[in-house]
């Protein structure tokens, strides 16, 4: 990693907890809709609707809320009470204002790297939602740049490299998703550090057999210091 000038961090489930809160809300949705199907049926319907809506709504709590409402309408054959819809909307608002719990080691590594590298956030999702989460996190001051993408693809990473005016090999991408953070970054020549998280959204699950001299795996984000600080 001798050429690294910029360290880019994913946000959700890399810097702070995110997926468990969505999973909890999904369980609550299953409870609300239990008269229309068991948990597996409701969750499967929700996931299918999320996937169908992704090209229109993108990622994030707002998209999730709309998909929950659509799921309720679908599984109830249009007979869902307005009171239940209101409860679903309230659950969506909770996600939009969810408490930010930083993951272990995050502040330590940011403090260690802050004066050694340019630090940026490279995340995906709803622009306002992600920016508000960063503002609530208490760590915005560590970052020189924030990039919120509609999705994390080779094309979007190439745009990011161009905007930062460096070569791909000058950037280390740090994240918990092989699909979104690691594979596309490696494919355009960036370095990538995989920090596994204890749970993963089904949409992000891929084969983890990666072979690249630019690929690193750490169990805790603090371990980045072993590679980046000499």
XYZ file of C-alpha atoms in Angstrom:
230
model
C 0.000 0.000 0.000
C 2.930 2.349 -0.472
C 1.084 4.398 -3.104
C -2.015 5.106 -1.021
C -2.911 8.790 -0.708
C -6.641 8.549 -0.005
C -8.564 6.196 2.273
C -12.240 5.910 1.370
C -14.667 4.504 3.922
C -18.061 2.998 3.299
C -20.573 4.193 5.902
C -23.375 1.743 6.771
C -22.101 -1.310 8.688
C -18.517 -0.112 8.205
C -18.516 3.043 10.319
C -21.801 2.474 12.161
C -24.551 -0.117 12.659
C -27.258 -0.090 10.019
C -28.527 -3.468 8.800
C -29.685 -4.721 12.248
C -32.037 -1.743 12.535
C -33.570 -2.546 9.156
C -33.893 -6.196 10.174
C -35.688 -5.207 13.377
C -38.141 -3.051 11.446
C -38.720 -5.926 9.009
C -39.583 -8.196 11.957
C -42.021 -5.576 13.216
C -43.568 -5.401 9.741
C -44.039 -9.176 9.780
C -45.846 -8.791 13.099
C -48.111 -6.078 11.720
C -48.976 -8.223 8.700
C -49.143 -11.596 10.471
C -52.794 -12.136 9.551
C -51.783 -12.162 5.876
C -48.892 -14.624 6.062
C -46.051 -15.995 8.145
C -42.738 -14.189 8.580
C -41.085 -16.015 5.678
C -43.924 -15.113 3.306
C -43.918 -11.442 4.296
C -40.125 -11.124 4.182
C -39.953 -12.834 0.794
C -42.633 -10.524 -0.613
C -40.800 -7.489 0.770
C -37.469 -8.532 -0.727
C -39.012 -9.174 -4.151
C -40.675 -5.764 -4.099
C -37.445 -4.061 -2.982
C -35.580 -5.630 -5.886
C -38.278 -4.601 -8.364
C -38.271 -1.041 -7.027
C -34.524 -0.552 -6.805
C -34.051 1.015 -10.229
C -36.696 3.603 -9.364
C -36.226 4.206 -5.632
C -32.590 3.266 -5.114
C -31.369 2.428 -1.607
C -32.110 3.683 1.879
C -34.850 4.125 4.447
C -37.231 6.008 2.152
C -37.065 3.292 -0.498
C -37.495 0.655 2.216
C -40.567 2.432 3.604
C -42.243 2.644 0.208
C -41.517 -1.027 -0.391
C -42.976 -1.939 3.014
C -46.178 -0.083 2.161
C -46.378 -1.804 -1.220
C -45.799 -5.162 0.477
C -48.658 -4.501 2.885
C -50.977 -3.669 0.004
C -49.910 -6.748 -1.952
C -50.174 -9.382 0.785
C -53.525 -7.983 1.973
C -54.909 -7.852 -1.574
C -55.508 -4.151 -1.113
C -57.396 -4.508 2.163
C -54.730 -3.154 4.487
C -56.240 -0.719 7.034
C -55.071 2.875 6.857
C -54.037 2.588 10.516
C -51.528 -0.104 9.562
C -50.148 2.045 6.751
C -49.681 4.855 9.270
C -47.731 2.515 11.564
C -45.484 1.497 8.674
C -44.794 5.145 7.860
C -43.834 5.757 11.497
C -41.390 2.855 11.336
C -39.861 4.406 8.230
C -39.481 7.729 10.024
C -37.726 5.928 12.862
C -35.166 4.586 10.397
C -34.652 8.073 8.985
C -33.838 9.323 12.478
C -32.214 6.177 13.823
C -29.548 6.536 16.504
C -26.010 6.255 15.166
C -23.896 3.677 16.968
C -20.283 3.791 15.821
C -18.570 0.448 15.426
C -15.647 -0.581 17.594
C -12.370 0.976 16.520
C -13.811 3.563 14.130
C -12.779 6.689 16.031
C -9.396 5.158 16.808
C -8.506 4.497 13.174
C -9.857 7.836 11.950
C -7.774 9.672 14.549
C -4.713 7.645 13.600
C -5.045 8.258 9.863
C -6.428 11.797 9.807
C -3.114 13.618 9.478
C -1.484 10.958 7.324
C -4.006 10.530 4.507
C -6.914 12.286 2.898
C -9.974 10.574 4.353
C -13.277 10.419 2.506
C -16.658 8.750 2.834
C -17.777 6.769 -0.214
C -21.259 5.441 0.417
C -24.466 4.758 -1.470
C -28.093 5.539 -0.782
C -30.394 8.500 -0.437
C -28.421 11.748 -0.463
C -30.206 13.502 2.409
C -30.513 10.374 4.548
C -26.824 9.479 4.295
C -25.694 13.062 4.897
C -27.926 13.329 7.972
C -26.528 10.077 9.356
C -22.999 11.367 8.910
C -23.954 14.627 10.629
C -25.428 12.694 13.585
C -22.442 10.362 13.813
C -20.082 12.918 15.310
C -17.233 11.938 12.960
C -17.906 14.203 9.966
C -14.930 16.374 10.927
C -12.495 13.592 10.027
C -13.435 13.589 6.350
C -12.232 15.859 3.567
C -14.818 14.699 1.044
C -18.147 12.871 1.033
C -19.326 10.933 -2.020
C -22.881 9.573 -1.908
C -23.539 7.363 -4.926
C -26.864 6.074 -6.197
C -25.154 2.684 -6.506
C -21.613 1.344 -6.242
C -20.554 0.179 -9.682
C -17.328 0.212 -11.684
C -18.631 3.309 -13.454
C -19.331 5.185 -10.212
C -15.934 4.308 -8.764
C -14.263 5.485 -11.965
C -16.091 8.807 -11.610
C -14.909 9.048 -8.015
C -11.275 8.470 -8.976
C -11.551 11.120 -11.675
C -13.136 13.625 -9.285
C -10.341 13.073 -6.770
C -7.722 13.575 -9.516
C -5.587 10.594 -8.535
C -4.785 7.182 -9.975
C -6.927 4.223 -8.842
C -3.944 2.672 -7.073
C -3.708 5.783 -4.893
C -7.017 4.959 -3.178
C -7.840 2.330 -0.567
C -11.551 1.504 -0.331
C -12.647 0.186 3.068
C -15.977 -1.560 3.506
C -18.045 -4.491 4.693
C -19.678 -5.429 1.376
C -17.737 -7.490 -1.123
C -20.356 -6.727 -3.759
C -20.461 -2.953 -3.315
C -17.197 -1.923 -1.658
C -14.576 -4.448 -2.665
C -15.180 -6.094 -6.051
C -15.925 -2.934 -8.103
C -13.056 -1.039 -6.456
C -10.602 -3.825 -7.257
C -11.909 -4.093 -10.809
C -10.777 -0.549 -11.647
C -7.385 -0.884 -9.954
C -8.021 0.498 -6.485
C -6.864 -1.160 -3.287
C -9.615 -2.591 -1.089
C -9.829 -3.623 2.559
C -12.687 -5.895 3.547
C -14.005 -5.498 7.104
C -16.666 -8.198 7.640
C -19.816 -7.288 9.526
C -21.809 -9.845 11.501
C -24.891 -9.644 9.290
C -25.562 -8.779 5.666
C -28.570 -7.772 3.581
C -29.458 -10.591 1.191
C -28.950 -8.322 -1.821
C -25.284 -7.783 -0.897
C -24.292 -11.437 -0.453
C -21.781 -12.776 -3.013
C -19.066 -15.417 -3.214
C -16.136 -14.257 -1.087
C -13.410 -16.012 -3.051
C -11.272 -13.023 -4.073
C -7.699 -13.224 -5.282
C -5.913 -9.919 -5.830
C -2.661 -8.367 -4.676
C -4.698 -5.232 -3.938
C -7.089 -7.078 -1.592
C -6.803 -7.110 2.194
C -9.061 -8.486 4.897
C -9.112 -7.280 8.498
C -11.267 -8.484 11.372
C -11.488 -5.061 12.986
C -11.160 -1.674 11.328
C -8.346 -0.774 13.748
C -6.131 -3.314 11.983
C -5.844 -0.973 9.003
C -3.190 0.804 11.019
C -0.876 -2.195 10.605
C -0.824 -1.591 6.848
C -1.142 2.181 6.666
C 1.064 3.465 9.483
C 4.792 2.822 9.385
